[in-house]
């Protein structure tokens, strides 16, 4: 029993409430945001360290016994996700200070931001399937608020599609929970998993699993449910786009990995093979979308989809190495994607635009920006020695070891197209004759806008050069995921 | 061991200092880079043969494993030696106006990465550095990125080499899985078991694609001529002397494992042969000096590939020796061409003639280089060319191979004459700049190379014992009786072939215009590999257009389409699983359905249909109430008053809200009935069926006793202090959920407030 599990969630909730009370004092809200995001890093690292040394951490809300009350449960995977959430929140907050228009900042921006992060952290911390639904709701409504904040016509239009399609997914979530509860008579995930293991391969449970696959695939923007993502993320304000792009869809991925390693594991011939196909199509169609675009932010938005395919590839392979690759990839992706969106923002702060039609040739005047982008971009494409290479290689090796040739080939082809589209951004935005407008700002401002991305790039490099440590952690995480008995034992066996 | 690590690390680390140092040193930065390169060269010389493993990502089998043997030493000497000369050459060549900080940073990254490739004892580590050389090559080709040709060449180079690299990565993954390790020594030890596995063939083909793309072998050779958009020092260094030889390096590493594989000789030797012929054939048709050199590099790389493909020890020896010689004479030729370009302002052969009067030293140097490439005696090229012809003649290819080799050599002679004779002799022509001899500093590096060419040509035994011998031994990994490299072997078939190639070349040179015209007639002008590349990636951008087409088919932008896809896929997955798994709806023990229930259900159904068909918003709202209100009555009938109450409240509030916003909404746009409407109806029905099935299953398919529900019922009063179980669950047992839901409501409220304010702002012209 440890309260540590709840702290990252409660920290965000508490920060949000305090900021709501101080809604007229933007400076105080900013200070709180900064302090809280730093404290979040410390708490999540502490939590993960505790899990590393003394196993899965469990806490029951209100002290009601398992499985009757709501259980919070954090294994290494949850802990890692919370660390990543805290890190990108921190870098986003740094950037938001520079790049959020004042009117929006005054309109409950910070409280809702932290409510959203509370939802995100709760998704990682909860061990209760209905509570997960609640966490998703908190996240969804807050994200919609942030998306629509200070909005113009197209932003509202795309935001509405986002809201509606996600609400449909939420309704299916509810239906799925109802079915699962009907069949197992429980909402506690460990309890459900234990019951599913008693009757392995029960078709009702598999059927419920399919509904959950739909739900999390829709939340995580997988084929054929990703329709809401490309345009809506394109219109998300630059300040919070990094957080959206890197974190929100990954909550869906987290949900998918959680239930398909804990509960729905007894019919993997059907479910996980299907996931492999979905993963392959997702990465392929995502990257095809990306190479069809001629806009910095639009390319990046499509790439989110493509990369989620890789994570699902690891889950679909359903081996320790495959899941370790997926975990490594998620960590890499969250850091790098966040960095790329920050760079897109920092670039459009100079050019006032993200469409390549309107500018080019920034390399000569802004080499720091250009090379931070270049390094981050080739990390995304999986060029060594950055983090992306080891993550992708772990997945490739897992596929080869399993003899999954199709997905192995697709992953290599997608890597190629990824590099092509990253090079396209680099060529169009940074190479060539300087053209387009340049918004004049002082040097301090430029450095402040660039530094969050540099921090993230440094993390990507560290995750690549320290690949051995990352891989050790990822393998330990995958080991926990592949052995649901550990999770069940931690929750139920007390 | 420190020397090997230092040799790799020093340039890599120094590279990152270059842009910083540039601020202080300005044009003198070249000297700092020169110091780094020279220090690296010394470290390379001091590096002994060694093996060392430092754990890195051991879980994946990737370790910092250093393995230095004769084969790596040969390459390392070329990389650091020619690298030093190139840096020296670049100082006067580039001048002070260029962005030197970036240039030397890229160049040193390349140097370190390339040394990493040749020192790696783990094939994955080799791959890590391999990709780094592609990246630095991309940046160097695009150094003058404001020019279109630089961008074109850089993109082409990275697409082809990175694509090949990915194929290689796939091959390595298979090789490591089959062989159980990525360590070269381990793979070598397991070679017999490896070759017995059918998967190894796939791995080999993929690895060869990697090597062929990097070494510009047919049909991947098309990137190399366009890489000439890079500054000439880069062309001399990366694109002739070192990087393009990485593929050959890999071939040499694979040789001891795979040369007995049945695919080795047919694939590697054929590709090498075709590349040599195509390269030399195309080279003579070019008018740009650098293009001639690029294609001659392609041809020479093909020659070396061919030799390694023959899989005999004597061919491997010839290949190794020619690799060394090619680096020397080709780097020299590039440097001289760079000087010509620099001093005359053009590289077009038709514009250049009689330069020997103005540029005597350059002329002499160019003649040494060209003669060596053509295979004129007393120069190093003669020796390795002879060995090449002998090896081909003695190989399984026999006479046919010998004829092709002689023919390709004839073309070689021809372009060597263009490089070593045509531009230097005859009447001086008009050039953009008045030609004059290059400065002394710029002439020093090619002079050093010329001295090496002659020295090796006259005293081949020195080169053999110092570099070539150990390198060949490392490739063969087995003792072999090899002939010593010597100036004179007597009257051999090879000598005859050399004489034929030189004589025939001279003869063709006297009738050059006719020969060229004949060659151009048989060269395809419209359908060739470059046209294919341009169609796909550059001029027509077919790939991007195809991607756009695919994307636009699905991303229509219409919410109704997205809903159909999403819900349709959901229904498909759900019912598909039911079908596959044979899920049946269990028998249910339900209470009887009375007339009231039927009536209410009928009203709801009518309401639903009307809502979907409504043509005005008011009608739609009214119809929705026709769905909602009977539902609350139904709840009441089923004795769930709290649910009924909630439903009534929700319904009323919704209607009121709708009426409030009514004046602000536009009329419903009516679309003509399309075929897709039927699909919509089908999907809607399927979703309804899904809901029904789930409801039935949730009630009928209970596999476990309702332990949780019973616990709530039992303990509601005692532990929760309330008779209404639902209330106790909401506020106590599962109060944490309710806290979340309250947050949702709060944020929703804030969102409404924000949107209203937004509306006011927009109405008020931006004022708040």
Short mmCIF file of C-alpha atoms in Angstrom, two decimals, chain A residues 9-10 13 20 61 64-65 67-70 72 103 106-108 111-112 115 122 128 130-131 133-134 137-138 141-142 144-145 148-152 156 161 164-165 168 172 175 178-179 181-187 191 195-196 198-199 202-207 210-211 213-214 218 224-228 230-231 267 270 274 278 285 288-289 291-294 302 321 363-364 367 371 374 378 381-385 389-390 393-394 396-397 400-401 405 412 415-417 419-420 423-424 426-428 430-434 443 464-469 471-472 475, chain B residues 23 56-62 99 102 106 124 127-129 131-132 135 138-139 141-143 145-147 150-152 154-155 158-160 162-163 166-167 169-174 176-177 182 199 537-538 541 543-552 554-555 557-559 561-563 565-567 569-570 573-575 577-578 580-586 690-691 693-694 697-699 701-709 711-712 714 719-720 732-741 743-748 750-755 757-758 761-762 768:
data_model
loop_
_atom_site.label_atom_id
_atom_site.label_comp_id
_atom_site.label_asym_id
_atom_site.label_seq_id
_atom_site.Cartn_x
_atom_site.Cartn_y
_atom_site.Cartn_z
CA UNK A 9 -2.99 12.54 -10.36
CA UNK A 10 -3.76 14.50 -7.23
CA UNK A 13 -6.06 18.01 -9.81
CA UNK A 20 -9.15 28.04 -10.91
CA UNK A 61 -9.54 4.88 -3.24
CA UNK A 64 -12.65 0.06 0.09
CA UNK A 65 -11.38 -3.49 -0.29
CA UNK A 67 -12.33 -5.59 -5.91
CA UNK A 68 -15.27 -3.57 -4.57
CA UNK A 69 -13.82 -0.08 -4.52
CA UNK A 70 -11.70 1.67 -7.09
CA UNK A 72 -5.19 2.53 -8.38
CA UNK A 103 -6.39 36.52 -23.99
CA UNK A 106 -6.52 34.50 -19.09
CA UNK A 107 -9.47 32.28 -20.02
CA UNK A 108 -8.98 29.35 -17.64
CA UNK A 111 -6.66 25.08 -14.82
CA UNK A 112 -8.05 23.14 -17.75
CA UNK A 115 -7.33 18.96 -15.38
CA UNK A 122 -5.39 8.94 -13.92
CA UNK A 128 -10.43 0.01 -12.65
CA UNK A 130 -14.84 2.21 -15.37
CA UNK A 131 -12.53 4.65 -13.70
CA UNK A 133 -13.59 5.63 -18.72
CA UNK A 134 -13.96 8.55 -16.34
CA UNK A 137 -13.85 11.76 -20.18
CA UNK A 138 -11.90 14.25 -18.08
CA UNK A 141 -13.59 17.48 -22.41
CA UNK A 142 -10.50 19.36 -21.27
CA UNK A 144 -11.74 20.01 -26.42
CA UNK A 145 -11.69 23.15 -24.30
CA UNK A 148 -11.39 25.50 -29.07
CA UNK A 149 -9.71 28.16 -26.93
CA UNK A 150 -9.24 31.42 -28.76
CA UNK A 151 -10.44 29.73 -31.87
CA UNK A 152 -11.28 30.79 -35.34
CA UNK A 156 -13.97 25.19 -34.23
CA UNK A 161 -15.42 16.65 -35.47
CA UNK A 164 -18.11 14.13 -31.90
CA UNK A 165 -15.98 11.22 -33.07
CA UNK A 168 -18.89 8.17 -30.24
CA UNK A 172 -18.75 2.49 -27.35
CA UNK A 175 -21.14 -0.30 -24.08
CA UNK A 178 -21.33 -2.89 -19.74
CA UNK A 179 -20.67 -6.09 -21.66
CA UNK A 181 -19.19 -6.19 -16.44
CA UNK A 182 -22.14 -8.34 -17.45
CA UNK A 183 -19.87 -11.23 -18.31
CA UNK A 184 -17.40 -10.99 -15.44
CA UNK A 185 -19.42 -9.11 -12.82
CA UNK A 186 -16.46 -6.94 -11.99
CA UNK A 187 -14.89 -3.60 -12.87
CA UNK A 191 -10.18 -9.17 -10.94
CA UNK A 195 -11.64 -14.33 -14.10
CA UNK A 196 -10.74 -14.28 -17.77
CA UNK A 198 -10.20 -19.03 -15.31
CA UNK A 199 -12.07 -19.51 -18.56
CA UNK A 202 -14.25 -17.57 -23.66
CA UNK A 203 -15.89 -16.05 -26.76
CA UNK A 204 -17.88 -13.48 -24.74
CA UNK A 205 -14.72 -12.06 -23.33
CA UNK A 206 -13.12 -12.02 -26.76
CA UNK A 207 -16.17 -10.18 -28.06
CA UNK A 210 -13.13 -6.41 -29.76
CA UNK A 211 -15.20 -3.52 -28.46
CA UNK A 213 -10.07 -2.64 -29.36
CA UNK A 214 -12.41 -0.27 -31.19
CA UNK A 218 -10.39 5.30 -31.85
CA UNK A 224 -9.74 2.62 -39.43
CA UNK A 225 -10.60 5.13 -36.70
CA UNK A 226 -8.05 7.93 -37.14
CA UNK A 227 -10.23 10.31 -39.14
CA UNK A 228 -10.49 12.93 -36.45
CA UNK A 230 -4.96 15.01 -38.92
CA UNK A 231 -7.04 18.13 -39.39
CA UNK A 267 -7.31 -15.60 -27.84
CA UNK A 270 -7.35 -13.71 -33.30
CA UNK A 274 -5.71 -8.50 -35.95
CA UNK A 278 -4.23 -2.86 -37.94
CA UNK A 285 -1.65 4.94 -44.37
CA UNK A 288 1.18 8.02 -47.01
CA UNK A 289 -0.86 10.87 -45.58
CA UNK A 291 4.12 12.46 -47.72
CA UNK A 292 1.09 13.94 -49.44
CA UNK A 293 1.29 17.14 -47.38
CA UNK A 294 3.20 20.36 -47.99
CA UNK A 302 -0.06 12.55 -40.11
CA UNK A 321 11.02 -8.18 -27.20
CA UNK A 363 19.18 27.62 -42.29
CA UNK A 364 21.42 30.60 -42.91
CA UNK A 367 21.11 27.45 -37.83
CA UNK A 371 19.87 21.65 -36.81
CA UNK A 374 17.32 18.01 -38.40
CA UNK A 378 16.27 11.89 -38.25
CA UNK A 381 13.01 8.36 -38.94
CA UNK A 382 15.10 5.90 -36.95
CA UNK A 383 18.59 6.98 -37.90
CA UNK A 384 21.22 5.88 -35.40
CA UNK A 385 22.44 6.70 -32.82
CA UNK A 389 16.84 3.66 -34.09
CA UNK A 390 16.97 1.29 -31.15
CA UNK A 393 15.33 -2.07 -34.38
CA UNK A 394 13.93 -3.84 -31.33
CA UNK A 396 12.17 -5.22 -36.32
CA UNK A 397 14.16 -7.89 -34.51
CA UNK A 400 12.04 -11.28 -37.56
CA UNK A 401 12.35 -13.60 -34.58
CA UNK A 405 7.80 -10.96 -42.43
CA UNK A 412 11.16 -0.77 -43.10
CA UNK A 415 10.92 4.18 -42.17
CA UNK A 416 12.00 5.08 -45.65
CA UNK A 417 8.96 7.27 -46.29
CA UNK A 419 12.82 9.94 -43.70
CA UNK A 420 11.61 11.24 -47.04
CA UNK A 423 13.88 15.57 -45.41
CA UNK A 424 11.09 17.33 -47.24
CA UNK A 426 14.16 20.23 -43.90
CA UNK A 427 14.57 21.03 -47.56
CA UNK A 428 11.52 23.21 -47.89
CA UNK A 430 15.44 25.42 -43.98
CA UNK A 431 17.24 24.91 -47.25
CA UNK A 432 16.92 27.01 -50.36
CA UNK A 433 16.96 30.75 -50.92
CA UNK A 434 15.62 32.71 -47.97
CA UNK A 443 17.58 36.84 -29.58
CA UNK A 464 19.91 6.53 -27.79
CA UNK A 465 23.41 6.60 -26.33
CA UNK A 466 22.08 5.11 -23.12
CA UNK A 467 20.22 2.54 -25.18
CA UNK A 468 21.41 -0.27 -22.92
CA UNK A 469 19.72 1.21 -19.87
CA UNK A 471 16.41 -1.45 -23.19
CA UNK A 472 16.90 -2.97 -19.78
CA UNK A 475 12.50 -5.39 -21.17
CA UNK B 23 33.41 32.64 -34.73
CA UNK B 56 26.28 -0.94 -25.12
CA UNK B 57 22.81 -2.22 -25.97
CA UNK B 58 23.72 -5.81 -25.28
CA UNK B 59 20.06 -6.85 -24.98
CA UNK B 60 19.76 -6.29 -28.71
CA UNK B 61 23.21 -7.64 -29.42
CA UNK B 62 24.59 -4.21 -30.28
CA UNK B 99 30.19 28.85 -44.26
CA UNK B 102 29.30 23.88 -41.14
CA UNK B 106 30.10 17.83 -41.67
CA UNK B 124 25.06 -3.43 -36.04
CA UNK B 127 25.32 -0.03 -39.49
CA UNK B 128 25.11 2.79 -36.93
CA UNK B 129 28.15 4.48 -38.44
CA UNK B 131 23.94 5.61 -41.66
CA UNK B 132 25.89 8.46 -40.15
CA UNK B 135 23.62 11.66 -43.34
CA UNK B 138 23.56 14.34 -47.60
CA UNK B 139 24.54 17.50 -45.75
CA UNK B 141 26.07 17.40 -51.13
CA UNK B 142 23.53 19.98 -50.06
CA UNK B 143 26.21 22.35 -48.80
CA UNK B 145 21.63 24.29 -50.80
CA UNK B 146 20.35 27.45 -52.40
CA UNK B 147 21.13 25.77 -55.71
CA UNK B 150 22.54 20.57 -54.82
CA UNK B 151 19.11 19.83 -53.40
CA UNK B 152 18.40 17.39 -56.19
CA UNK B 154 21.38 15.47 -51.92
CA UNK B 155 17.85 14.10 -51.95
CA UNK B 158 19.99 10.00 -49.32
CA UNK B 159 16.93 8.29 -50.75
CA UNK B 160 19.01 5.65 -52.48
CA UNK B 162 19.17 5.26 -46.90
CA UNK B 163 16.78 2.95 -48.74
CA UNK B 166 17.14 -0.14 -44.62
CA UNK B 167 17.37 -3.23 -46.80
CA UNK B 169 19.14 -3.40 -41.72
CA UNK B 170 16.54 -6.03 -42.57
CA UNK B 171 19.33 -8.34 -43.71
CA UNK B 172 21.28 -7.74 -40.53
CA UNK B 173 18.23 -8.46 -38.38
CA UNK B 174 17.81 -11.80 -40.15
CA UNK B 176 21.67 -11.81 -36.31
CA UNK B 177 18.60 -13.91 -35.61
CA UNK B 182 25.96 -9.54 -34.49
CA UNK B 199 16.90 -17.58 -44.52
CA UNK B 537 10.48 11.67 -56.79
CA UNK B 538 11.40 14.91 -58.46
CA UNK B 541 6.53 13.68 -57.98
CA UNK B 543 4.93 9.21 -55.31
CA UNK B 544 3.60 12.29 -53.60
CA UNK B 545 0.71 12.52 -56.02
CA UNK B 546 -0.22 8.90 -55.49
CA UNK B 547 -0.08 9.47 -51.75
CA UNK B 548 -2.30 12.49 -52.12
CA UNK B 549 -4.79 10.46 -54.14
CA UNK B 550 -4.93 7.68 -51.54
CA UNK B 551 -5.27 10.17 -48.70
CA UNK B 552 -7.97 12.24 -50.33
CA UNK B 554 -10.44 8.53 -47.25
CA UNK B 555 -9.89 11.93 -45.64
CA UNK B 557 -13.42 16.10 -44.53
CA UNK B 558 -17.08 15.15 -44.03
CA UNK B 559 -18.10 14.14 -40.57
CA UNK B 561 -18.24 9.84 -43.88
CA UNK B 562 -16.05 9.52 -40.82
CA UNK B 563 -18.99 8.36 -38.76
CA UNK B 565 -16.30 4.45 -41.40
CA UNK B 566 -15.98 4.42 -37.63
CA UNK B 567 -19.30 2.83 -36.83
CA UNK B 569 -15.81 -0.79 -38.82
CA UNK B 570 -17.03 -1.25 -35.28
CA UNK B 573 -15.42 -6.18 -36.08
CA UNK B 574 -18.14 -7.01 -33.59
CA UNK B 575 -20.34 -9.15 -35.80
CA UNK B 577 -16.03 -11.87 -34.23
CA UNK B 578 -19.45 -13.23 -33.33
CA UNK B 580 -15.91 -16.43 -36.29
CA UNK B 581 -16.21 -17.39 -32.66
CA UNK B 582 -19.73 -18.76 -33.05
CA UNK B 583 -21.10 -16.55 -30.28
CA UNK B 584 -24.74 -17.31 -29.52
CA UNK B 585 -27.10 -15.29 -27.44
CA UNK B 586 -27.87 -17.41 -24.40
CA UNK B 690 -24.93 -4.11 -31.79
CA UNK B 691 -26.47 -2.26 -28.87
CA UNK B 693 -26.89 -7.78 -28.74
CA UNK B 694 -24.63 -6.27 -26.08
CA UNK B 697 -25.31 -10.60 -23.64
CA UNK B 698 -24.66 -8.42 -20.63
CA UNK B 699 -27.76 -9.89 -19.07
CA UNK B 701 -23.95 -14.29 -20.49
CA UNK B 702 -23.03 -13.95 -16.85
CA UNK B 703 -20.13 -16.29 -16.29
CA UNK B 704 -19.47 -15.39 -12.68
CA UNK B 705 -21.63 -14.76 -9.64
CA UNK B 706 -22.37 -11.06 -9.07
CA UNK B 707 -20.00 -10.88 -6.15
CA UNK B 708 -19.43 -7.14 -6.33
CA UNK B 709 -23.09 -6.20 -6.66
CA UNK B 711 -21.30 -6.89 -1.60
CA UNK B 712 -22.64 -3.43 -2.35
CA UNK B 714 -24.97 -6.08 1.82
CA UNK B 719 -20.52 0.68 5.74
CA UNK B 720 -21.98 3.46 3.59
CA UNK B 732 -18.91 6.61 -1.38
CA UNK B 733 -17.93 3.20 -2.76
CA UNK B 734 -17.05 4.72 -6.12
CA UNK B 735 -16.87 8.34 -5.12
CA UNK B 736 -13.61 8.69 -6.95
CA UNK B 737 -15.45 8.25 -10.25
CA UNK B 738 -17.90 10.94 -9.26
CA UNK B 739 -15.06 13.31 -8.55
CA UNK B 740 -13.90 12.78 -12.11
CA UNK B 741 -17.37 13.33 -13.48
CA UNK B 743 -14.46 17.71 -13.11
CA UNK B 744 -15.95 16.92 -16.51
CA UNK B 745 -18.97 19.07 -15.69
CA UNK B 746 -16.78 21.88 -14.41
CA UNK B 747 -14.68 21.94 -17.54
CA UNK B 748 -17.79 21.71 -19.70
CA UNK B 750 -15.91 26.60 -18.41
CA UNK B 751 -16.03 25.64 -22.07
CA UNK B 752 -19.53 27.08 -22.46
CA UNK B 753 -18.41 30.27 -20.75
CA UNK B 754 -15.33 30.45 -22.96
CA UNK B 755 -17.30 29.92 -26.15
CA UNK B 757 -17.08 35.01 -24.46
CA UNK B 758 -15.44 34.15 -27.73
CA UNK B 761 -15.36 39.12 -28.64
CA UNK B 762 -15.91 38.33 -32.28
CA UNK B 768 -13.33 41.75 -24.70
#
